[in-house]
Amino acid sequence: MSSPPGRRARLSSPGTSHQPPDAREELRRRLKDLIEGNRVMIFSKSYCPHSTRVKELFSSLGVDYNILELDQVDDGASVQEVLTEISNQKTVPNIFVNKVHVGGCDRTFQAHRSGLLQKLLNEDSAHDYDLIVIGGGSGGLSCAKEAANLGKKVMVLDFVVPSPQGSSWGLGGTCVNVGCIPKKLMHQAALLGQALQDSRKFGWEYSQQVKHNWEAMTEAIQNHIGSLNWSYRLTLREKGVTYVNAYGEFVEPHKIKATNKKGQETFYTGSKFVIATGERPQYLGIQGDKEYCITSDDLFSLPYCPGRTLVVGASYVGLECAGFLAGLGLDVTVIVRSVLLRGFDQEMAEKVGSYLEQQGIKFQRKFTPVSIQQMEKGSPGILKVVAKSTEGPETVEGVYNTVLLAIGRESCTRKIGLEKIGVKINEKNGKIPVNDVEQTNVPHVYAIGDILEGKPELTPVAIQAGKLLARRLFGGSLEKCDYVNVPTTVFTPLEYGCCGLSEEKAIEVHKKENLEVYHTLFWPLEWTVAGRDNNTCYAKIICNKFDNERVVGFHLLGPNAGEITQGFAAAMKCGLTKKLLNDTIGIHPTCGEVFTTLEITKSSGLDVTQKGC
C-alpha cells in the first residue's frame, strides 16, 4: 500500500539570489532544519521527471516524505545555490534520508537496489518523539497540532498543580479553564444585568424581583469548559498527538521525566522541545494569603457566591473580576498599591477606574494588605484584612467574605529542570529570553507564550507563535511571529480596547512634538433612551505627524470595544493613517464610526464633551 502524497515543505525567502550574508545564513539554517527534521527530504522541481520517479519510489515503499519544490518558492535559485554548498550537488532531485545525503535520482535507485536505502530508512531517530511540548495550553496545543499536520511524531505533557485552595482543571491551559473564556462569560452575565435595567426604559415591564443565581451560572460555565476540554483531547487523538497528563521535567538535554498524579515516573526522549508552561497567580507572601485568599484559579469554579469581596490589585485581571462581580450585585472593593492597569495607556486606565466607581466599586489607593485573618468559617466565611499605606504609617481594616488576589502572575519555569540542561531564565521573574524564532540559548529547546521575556501575554499571540514555530521547525517556513501592534481588550463593564502604543509610550518612542492626538467623548445610541451618561465613552488615536499621520496608537472605551478594536487592528497592520480614516465612510449608527469623524486634537485644547446627540 502506498503512502499519501509527500508533504510539501514551505520555504519563503526574501529577495533575489544575491542575498546579504545574514539572509544567506538564515536560509542555510532553514535548509539544515528541513534536512535534520524530516525522515525523508526531497528537494525537487514540480516538472522534473526524475523527481517524479523518486517520489513514486518512496510512495511504493510506503514511506512518507517531505518535498520542497524549488520552482514554487519565492527564491528557488538562492535555495538551490545554498543546497549545492551543503550537498555538493547542483541538480534535482536532491534526496536526504535521516540526515544522510543520498544524492539524485540514479543514486537513490542504486541505493534501493543495493539495500542501502532500506538500511538508511531503518535508522530512524534515536529519540522517542520528534517534538515534545511541555504545557497543554493554547500555545502548546497550537504548536503540537501543526507539527503533527506536518507529519511529525509529537507528545504533549500537561499537568495542573492544584492551587492552594485545591482548584485544578483539564486540558487547554489558563485561557480556556481559568482565564479568557470563563471571564468573558461572567462579563456577559453582568452585562445582561445592566440590560435588564435598561430594558424598562425601552418599554419592558416585569413585576417579579430579578436576582442572580451564582451556582446556576458557574455550573453552566463549567459545563461549557468541560466540553472544550474534551474537544481538545479528541483533536489531539485525531491528529495522532500523544497526550500525557503528567508533570514534565528535564533530566538530560533530550530526556524528560513525566510524573503523573499517582507519583509514577516515566521517561521520554525528544529531538526538539517546546516549553509552553504558562503562568500562575502570585501570592502576597503575608499571613493568611494562601490559607484564606482565592485567585482567578479558583473564582470561576467557586461553588458559592463570594459575597462582599476585596480585590487586591488593579491589573486587568483584578479590574475585570471586580467589574463583573459588582455587575452581579456584589459589594466590591479594590485595593491598589500604585496605578491602575500598569502598562496600559494611563488616561484610559483612569477612565476605566472612574466608570467602575460609578458602578459602585470602592477603591482604596496607595494601600497594600499586611495580614488576613479568618473571623468565621463558612461558604463564604468572614475575613479581616489589615492594609498599610504605601506612603506612610497609616493602616486600615476591613471585613470581607472573600479576598481575591490579582497582583500578577509568575512563570512556571523554575521547577521543570531547565537548570539541568542549561536553559537560561531571568532569575527575577522566571521569564525565558529567546531569539526572534523563539529559540532559547539551548538550540533544540524553544519557548512560546506567557513565559517569554518582553512579549505580550495573550492567548492569540501564543497560538500564532506556536503554529509558526512548528512550520519553521518542520515545514521549511521562514515566517516569524509579529509581536508588533497586537490588539487587546480589557473586559471591564465598559470595555477598553487598544492596539499599538499607549500615549506615554508613543511620546517616549516618537517625542511629543512629532505626535498628534485626536480624541472625543461620545454617546452610544443605545445609551440615550436608557438615560446613561453621555460623556463616559471615549475614543483616541495617536498619529505620527511625520509619517503621513500614521496611526501608532488606537484606544477605545465603550460597549463592544473588543469587536471594534479587532477590525481597526487589521487596518493598522496595513498602515492605517488619519487620512484613510477620514476617507472611510462610517456605519451609522455605531460606536465604531466615531473614528471616521475625529476632528479635535489634544493640542488644540478644544472641549470634547457631548452636548446632545
Short mmCIF file of C-alpha atoms in Angstrom, two decimals, residues 86-474:
data_model
loop_
_atom_site.label_atom_id
_atom_site.label_comp_id
_atom_site.label_asym_id
_atom_site.label_seq_id
_atom_site.Cartn_x
_atom_site.Cartn_y
_atom_site.Cartn_z
CA ILE A 86 25.55 21.87 1.61
CA SER A 87 25.43 18.75 -0.60
CA ASN A 88 27.94 19.34 -3.43
CA GLN A 89 25.13 18.51 -5.87
CA LYS A 90 23.83 21.08 -8.35
CA THR A 91 20.83 19.18 -9.72
CA VAL A 92 17.43 17.99 -8.52
CA PRO A 93 16.09 15.77 -7.18
CA ASN A 94 18.35 16.09 -4.16
CA ILE A 95 17.47 13.50 -1.52
CA PHE A 96 18.33 13.19 2.17
CA VAL A 97 17.32 10.21 4.31
CA ASN A 98 17.67 10.51 8.09
CA LYS A 99 20.10 13.43 7.62
CA VAL A 100 22.28 11.43 5.17
CA HIS A 101 22.74 12.83 1.65
CA VAL A 102 21.74 10.04 -0.74
CA GLY A 103 22.08 12.04 -3.98
CA GLY A 104 19.96 12.34 -7.07
CA CYS A 105 17.60 10.01 -8.91
CA ASP A 106 20.16 7.47 -10.15
CA ARG A 107 21.98 7.19 -6.83
CA THR A 108 18.69 6.78 -4.95
CA PHE A 109 17.65 3.88 -7.18
CA GLN A 110 21.12 2.34 -6.81
CA ALA A 111 20.82 2.61 -3.03
CA HIS A 112 17.39 0.95 -3.26
CA ARG A 113 18.72 -1.98 -5.31
CA SER A 114 21.73 -2.49 -3.01
CA GLY A 115 19.66 -2.40 0.19
CA LEU A 116 21.41 0.74 1.44
CA LEU A 117 18.23 2.83 1.17
CA GLN A 118 16.26 0.44 3.39
CA LYS A 119 19.11 0.45 5.89
CA LEU A 120 19.07 4.26 6.00
CA LEU A 121 15.29 4.30 6.38
CA ASN A 122 15.52 1.90 9.31
CA GLU A 123 18.00 4.18 11.08
CA ASP A 124 15.21 6.35 12.35
CA SER A 125 15.54 9.00 15.03
CA ALA A 126 17.31 7.92 18.18
CA HIS A 127 14.56 9.69 20.14
CA ASP A 128 11.05 8.64 21.04
CA TYR A 129 9.50 11.81 19.60
CA ASP A 130 10.37 14.44 17.02
CA LEU A 131 8.80 17.07 19.28
CA ILE A 132 7.79 17.12 22.94
CA VAL A 133 5.66 20.06 24.06
CA ILE A 134 5.60 20.77 27.80
CA GLY A 135 2.32 22.52 28.54
CA GLY A 136 -1.14 21.91 27.08
CA GLY A 137 -2.37 25.49 26.90
CA SER A 138 -3.31 27.45 23.80
CA GLY A 139 0.26 27.90 22.54
CA GLY A 140 1.43 24.37 23.26
CA LEU A 141 -1.59 22.76 21.63
CA SER A 142 -1.30 25.01 18.58
CA CYS A 143 2.35 24.04 18.10
CA ALA A 144 1.71 20.33 18.68
CA LYS A 145 -1.19 20.13 16.23
CA GLU A 146 0.69 21.98 13.49
CA ALA A 147 3.77 19.75 13.93
CA ALA A 148 1.52 16.68 13.68
CA ASN A 149 -0.05 18.11 10.50
CA LEU A 150 3.49 18.23 9.09
CA GLY A 151 3.98 14.51 9.76
CA LYS A 152 5.96 14.68 12.99
CA LYS A 153 5.68 12.35 15.97
CA VAL A 154 4.54 14.64 18.78
CA MET A 155 3.86 14.38 22.51
CA VAL A 156 2.11 16.91 24.75
CA LEU A 157 2.67 16.81 28.50
CA ASP A 158 0.18 18.75 30.61
CA PHE A 159 -0.33 18.76 34.36
CA VAL A 160 -2.13 21.26 36.58
CA VAL A 161 -0.66 21.59 40.06
CA PRO A 162 -3.72 22.32 42.27
CA SER A 163 -4.00 25.86 43.67
CA PRO A 164 -3.60 26.32 47.45
CA GLN A 165 -7.42 26.15 47.60
CA GLY A 166 -7.37 22.83 45.70
CA SER A 167 -8.58 24.04 42.29
CA SER A 168 -7.41 22.19 39.18
CA TRP A 169 -8.75 21.72 35.65
CA GLY A 170 -8.50 19.86 32.37
CA LEU A 171 -6.55 20.20 29.13
CA GLY A 172 -6.45 23.63 27.48
CA GLY A 173 -4.48 25.88 29.81
CA THR A 174 -5.34 29.12 31.56
CA CYS A 175 -7.41 30.82 28.86
CA VAL A 176 -9.95 28.05 28.47
CA ASN A 177 -10.21 26.97 32.08
CA VAL A 178 -9.49 29.92 34.38
CA GLY A 179 -8.97 32.89 32.05
CA CYS A 180 -10.45 34.41 28.92
CA ILE A 181 -13.37 32.02 28.42
CA PRO A 182 -15.00 31.96 31.89
CA LYS A 183 -14.06 35.65 32.38
CA LYS A 184 -15.89 36.71 29.21
CA LEU A 185 -18.91 34.60 30.11
CA MET A 186 -19.15 36.16 33.58
CA HIS A 187 -18.67 39.58 31.98
CA GLN A 188 -21.62 38.73 29.73
CA ALA A 189 -23.68 37.69 32.78
CA ALA A 190 -23.06 41.13 34.30
CA LEU A 191 -23.91 42.92 31.02
CA LEU A 192 -27.24 41.07 30.93
CA GLY A 193 -27.98 42.50 34.37
CA GLN A 194 -27.33 46.01 33.05
CA ALA A 195 -29.50 45.25 30.01
CA LEU A 196 -32.35 44.27 32.33
CA GLN A 197 -32.13 47.68 33.99
CA ASP A 198 -32.03 49.46 30.60
CA SER A 199 -34.96 47.42 29.28
CA ARG A 200 -37.53 49.21 31.43
CA LYS A 201 -36.73 52.47 29.60
CA PHE A 202 -37.40 50.62 26.34
CA GLY A 203 -40.85 49.54 27.47
CA TRP A 204 -40.23 46.14 29.01
CA GLU A 205 -42.39 45.59 32.08
CA TYR A 206 -41.78 42.88 34.64
CA SER A 207 -43.07 42.76 38.19
CA GLN A 208 -41.15 39.95 39.85
CA GLN A 209 -37.85 40.69 41.56
CA VAL A 210 -34.91 39.72 39.37
CA LYS A 211 -31.97 38.12 41.17
CA HIS A 212 -28.81 36.37 40.11
CA ASN A 213 -28.03 32.72 40.88
CA TRP A 214 -24.25 32.25 41.19
CA GLU A 215 -24.41 28.45 41.33
CA ALA A 216 -26.51 28.21 38.14
CA MET A 217 -24.06 30.48 36.31
CA THR A 218 -20.90 28.62 37.39
CA GLU A 219 -22.45 25.24 36.60
CA ALA A 220 -23.33 26.34 33.06
CA ILE A 221 -19.88 27.86 32.50
CA GLN A 222 -18.06 24.80 33.87
CA ASN A 223 -20.16 22.53 31.64
CA HIS A 224 -19.09 24.56 28.62
CA ILE A 225 -15.44 24.43 29.69
CA GLY A 226 -15.71 20.66 30.17
CA SER A 227 -16.91 20.30 26.58
CA LEU A 228 -13.89 22.30 25.39
CA ASN A 229 -11.51 20.11 27.42
CA TRP A 230 -12.98 17.03 25.78
CA SER A 231 -12.80 18.52 22.27
CA TYR A 232 -9.08 19.32 22.73
CA ARG A 233 -8.31 15.75 23.78
CA LEU A 234 -10.31 14.43 20.84
CA THR A 235 -8.49 16.71 18.38
CA LEU A 236 -5.08 15.55 19.64
CA ARG A 237 -6.15 11.93 19.25
CA GLU A 238 -7.41 12.55 15.70
CA LYS A 239 -4.10 14.18 14.74
CA GLY A 240 -2.04 11.38 16.27
CA VAL A 241 -0.54 13.51 19.05
CA THR A 242 0.29 11.59 22.22
CA TYR A 243 -1.24 13.34 25.24
CA VAL A 244 0.09 12.51 28.71
CA ASN A 245 -1.46 14.03 31.84
CA ALA A 246 1.83 14.25 33.75
CA TYR A 247 4.29 16.83 35.06
CA GLY A 248 7.25 17.22 32.70
CA GLU A 249 10.76 17.88 33.97
CA PHE A 250 14.09 17.79 32.10
CA VAL A 251 16.64 15.28 33.39
CA GLU A 252 19.03 15.32 30.39
CA PRO A 253 19.33 17.54 27.29
CA HIS A 254 17.00 15.28 25.25
CA LYS A 255 15.24 13.42 28.06
CA ILE A 256 12.34 14.33 30.33
CA LYS A 257 10.73 12.72 33.34
CA ALA A 258 6.91 12.65 33.37
CA THR A 259 5.30 12.25 36.79
CA ASN A 260 1.56 11.51 36.95
CA LYS A 261 -0.83 12.34 39.80
CA LYS A 262 -0.07 8.99 41.46
CA GLY A 263 3.64 9.83 41.53
CA GLN A 264 4.53 7.26 38.87
CA GLU A 265 7.51 8.30 36.73
CA THR A 266 8.04 7.63 33.03
CA PHE A 267 10.89 8.86 30.84
CA TYR A 268 10.69 10.07 27.24
CA THR A 269 13.23 11.40 24.76
CA GLY A 270 12.72 14.02 22.08
CA SER A 271 14.67 15.62 19.25
CA LYS A 272 13.19 19.06 19.93
CA PHE A 273 11.28 20.57 22.84
CA VAL A 274 8.85 23.46 23.19
CA ILE A 275 8.27 24.93 26.64
CA ALA A 276 4.74 26.33 26.88
CA THR A 277 4.09 26.10 30.62
CA GLY A 278 2.41 29.48 31.07
CA GLU A 279 2.00 31.32 34.36
CA ARG A 280 0.12 31.02 37.65
CA PRO A 281 -1.13 33.74 40.05
CA GLN A 282 1.25 35.23 42.58
CA TYR A 283 0.55 35.46 46.31
CA LEU A 284 1.31 38.30 48.69
CA GLY A 285 3.65 36.39 50.99
CA ILE A 286 1.83 37.59 54.13
CA GLN A 287 0.00 35.92 56.98
CA GLY A 288 -3.16 34.19 55.75
CA ASP A 289 -2.77 34.70 52.00
CA LYS A 290 -2.61 31.08 50.79
CA GLU A 291 -4.83 29.83 53.61
CA TYR A 292 -7.77 32.17 53.08
CA CYS A 293 -7.47 34.04 49.76
CA ILE A 294 -8.54 32.91 46.33
CA THR A 295 -7.19 33.85 42.89
CA SER A 296 -8.52 33.62 39.34
CA ASP A 297 -7.51 29.94 39.55
CA ASP A 298 -10.42 29.46 41.99
CA LEU A 299 -13.03 32.13 41.25
CA PHE A 300 -14.63 30.71 38.10
CA SER A 301 -15.43 27.36 39.69
CA LEU A 302 -16.22 28.73 43.17
CA PRO A 303 -19.18 26.63 44.39
CA TYR A 304 -20.74 29.51 46.34
CA CYS A 305 -21.37 33.22 45.78
CA PRO A 306 -18.30 35.13 47.02
CA GLY A 307 -20.34 37.82 48.78
CA ARG A 308 -18.60 41.01 49.87
CA THR A 309 -15.29 40.89 48.02
CA LEU A 310 -11.93 42.62 48.32
CA VAL A 311 -9.94 42.52 45.09
CA VAL A 312 -6.23 43.01 45.72
CA GLY A 313 -4.55 44.51 42.66
CA ALA A 314 -5.60 46.72 39.76
CA SER A 315 -4.27 44.62 36.90
CA TYR A 316 -6.63 43.87 34.03
CA VAL A 317 -7.49 40.57 35.78
CA GLY A 318 -8.33 42.42 39.01
CA LEU A 319 -10.46 45.11 37.36
CA GLU A 320 -12.28 42.65 35.09
CA CYS A 321 -13.19 40.44 38.07
CA ALA A 322 -14.19 43.46 40.18
CA GLY A 323 -16.35 44.66 37.30
CA PHE A 324 -18.39 41.53 36.76
CA LEU A 325 -18.73 40.80 40.49
CA ALA A 326 -20.17 44.29 41.00
CA GLY A 327 -22.34 43.79 37.92
CA LEU A 328 -23.79 40.68 39.55
CA GLY A 329 -24.83 42.82 42.53
CA LEU A 330 -21.98 42.19 44.98
CA ASP A 331 -20.26 44.72 47.25
CA VAL A 332 -16.74 45.10 45.80
CA THR A 333 -13.64 46.99 46.96
CA VAL A 334 -10.36 47.19 45.03
CA ILE A 335 -7.15 47.86 46.91
CA VAL A 336 -4.49 49.47 44.71
CA ARG A 337 -0.78 49.64 45.55
CA SER A 338 0.15 52.10 42.78
CA VAL A 339 -1.54 52.61 39.39
CA LEU A 340 -4.46 51.06 37.54
CA LEU A 341 -3.71 48.84 34.54
CA ARG A 342 0.07 49.15 34.63
CA GLY A 343 1.48 49.05 31.09
CA PHE A 344 -1.71 50.39 29.51
CA ASP A 345 -2.46 53.98 28.48
CA GLN A 346 -2.91 55.76 31.82
CA GLU A 347 -5.53 58.24 30.64
CA MET A 348 -7.64 55.29 29.51
CA ALA A 349 -6.88 53.39 32.73
CA GLU A 350 -8.16 56.25 34.86
CA LYS A 351 -11.33 56.46 32.76
CA VAL A 352 -11.87 52.72 33.30
CA GLY A 353 -11.43 53.26 37.05
CA SER A 354 -13.81 56.22 37.05
CA TYR A 355 -16.54 54.15 35.37
CA LEU A 356 -16.03 51.32 37.88
CA GLU A 357 -16.51 53.82 40.70
CA GLN A 358 -19.74 54.99 39.04
CA GLN A 359 -20.86 51.34 39.18
CA GLY A 360 -20.40 51.34 42.96
CA ILE A 361 -16.93 49.79 43.23
CA LYS A 362 -14.84 51.34 46.01
CA PHE A 363 -11.11 51.96 45.55
CA GLN A 364 -8.50 52.09 48.33
CA ARG A 365 -5.50 53.71 46.68
CA LYS A 366 -1.89 53.53 47.84
CA PHE A 367 -2.54 50.67 50.27
CA THR A 368 -1.33 47.08 50.41
CA PRO A 369 -2.55 44.25 52.69
CA VAL A 370 -0.23 43.16 55.51
CA SER A 371 -2.38 40.48 57.19
CA ILE A 372 -5.51 38.42 56.53
CA GLN A 373 -7.29 36.75 59.43
CA GLN A 374 -10.25 34.36 59.38
CA MET A 375 -13.02 35.55 61.70
CA GLU A 376 -15.59 32.89 60.79
CA LYS A 377 -15.51 29.76 58.66
CA GLY A 378 -18.16 29.32 56.01
CA SER A 379 -19.02 29.35 52.33
CA PRO A 380 -18.21 32.18 52.24
CA GLY A 381 -16.65 32.88 55.62
CA ILE A 382 -15.67 36.19 57.16
CA LEU A 383 -12.13 37.59 56.81
CA LYS A 384 -10.48 40.60 58.42
CA VAL A 385 -7.91 42.39 56.27
CA VAL A 386 -5.36 44.87 57.62
CA ALA A 387 -3.76 47.10 54.98
CA LYS A 388 -0.92 49.57 55.30
CA SER A 389 -0.38 52.79 53.37
CA THR A 390 2.45 52.77 50.84
CA GLU A 391 3.12 56.43 51.69
CA GLY A 392 3.20 56.43 55.49
CA PRO A 393 2.36 54.60 58.74
CA GLU A 394 -1.44 54.68 58.30
CA THR A 395 -3.31 51.35 58.45
CA VAL A 396 -6.93 50.45 57.66
CA GLU A 397 -9.03 47.42 58.48
CA GLY A 398 -11.90 45.88 56.55
CA VAL A 399 -14.17 42.85 56.85
CA TYR A 400 -14.98 40.80 53.75
CA ASN A 401 -16.42 37.43 52.77
CA THR A 402 -13.84 36.82 50.03
CA VAL A 403 -10.38 38.18 49.23
CA LEU A 404 -9.39 37.78 45.58
CA LEU A 405 -5.69 38.25 44.79
CA ALA A 406 -4.84 39.67 41.35
CA ILE A 407 -1.33 41.05 41.92
CA GLY A 408 0.41 39.48 38.94
CA ARG A 409 1.44 36.10 37.59
CA GLU A 410 4.60 34.03 37.87
CA SER A 411 6.15 31.99 35.06
CA CYS A 412 6.08 28.20 35.58
CA THR A 413 9.74 27.69 34.64
CA ARG A 414 11.60 27.16 37.91
CA LYS A 415 10.69 23.53 38.64
CA ILE A 416 10.94 21.87 35.24
CA GLY A 417 14.68 21.07 35.23
CA LEU A 418 15.83 23.89 32.95
CA GLU A 419 18.98 24.37 35.06
CA LYS A 420 19.94 20.73 34.35
CA ILE A 421 20.15 21.35 30.61
CA GLY A 422 21.47 24.91 30.74
CA VAL A 423 18.40 26.87 29.57
CA LYS A 424 18.75 30.42 30.88
CA ILE A 425 15.88 32.22 32.59
CA ASN A 426 15.50 35.69 34.07
CA GLU A 427 16.01 34.84 37.74
CA LYS A 428 13.90 37.82 38.82
CA ASN A 429 10.66 36.86 37.06
CA GLY A 430 11.25 33.38 35.66
CA LYS A 431 10.82 34.55 32.06
CA ILE A 432 12.80 32.84 29.30
CA PRO A 433 14.83 35.01 26.89
CA VAL A 434 14.57 33.80 23.28
CA ASN A 435 15.74 35.00 19.88
CA ASP A 436 13.42 36.11 17.07
CA VAL A 437 12.49 32.48 16.27
CA GLU A 438 11.52 31.61 19.89
CA GLN A 439 14.75 29.63 20.37
CA THR A 440 16.36 29.54 23.82
CA ASN A 441 20.11 29.53 24.40
CA VAL A 442 19.95 25.71 24.08
CA PRO A 443 19.44 25.16 20.32
CA HIS A 444 16.94 22.26 20.44
CA VAL A 445 14.76 23.90 23.11
CA TYR A 446 12.17 26.56 22.21
CA ALA A 447 9.65 28.54 24.26
CA ILE A 448 6.34 30.26 23.49
CA GLY A 449 3.53 32.08 25.26
CA ASP A 450 3.37 33.99 28.53
CA ILE A 451 6.77 32.74 29.74
CA LEU A 452 8.67 34.73 27.08
CA GLU A 453 10.66 37.76 28.16
CA GLY A 454 9.22 41.03 26.82
CA LYS A 455 6.36 39.58 24.76
CA PRO A 456 2.58 40.18 25.09
CA GLU A 457 0.91 37.72 27.49
CA LEU A 458 -2.11 36.98 25.31
CA THR A 459 -3.68 33.74 24.12
CA PRO A 460 -3.89 34.59 20.40
CA VAL A 461 -0.19 35.57 20.47
CA ALA A 462 0.75 32.16 21.88
CA ILE A 463 -1.43 30.38 19.31
CA GLN A 464 0.16 32.25 16.41
CA ALA A 465 3.69 31.82 17.75
CA GLY A 466 3.18 28.08 18.30
CA LYS A 467 1.78 27.47 14.83
CA LEU A 468 4.52 29.44 13.07
CA LEU A 469 7.23 27.80 15.19
CA ALA A 470 6.09 24.33 14.09
CA ARG A 471 6.08 25.44 10.46
CA ARG A 472 9.62 26.77 10.75
CA LEU A 473 10.90 23.66 12.51
CA PHE A 474 9.25 21.08 10.29
#
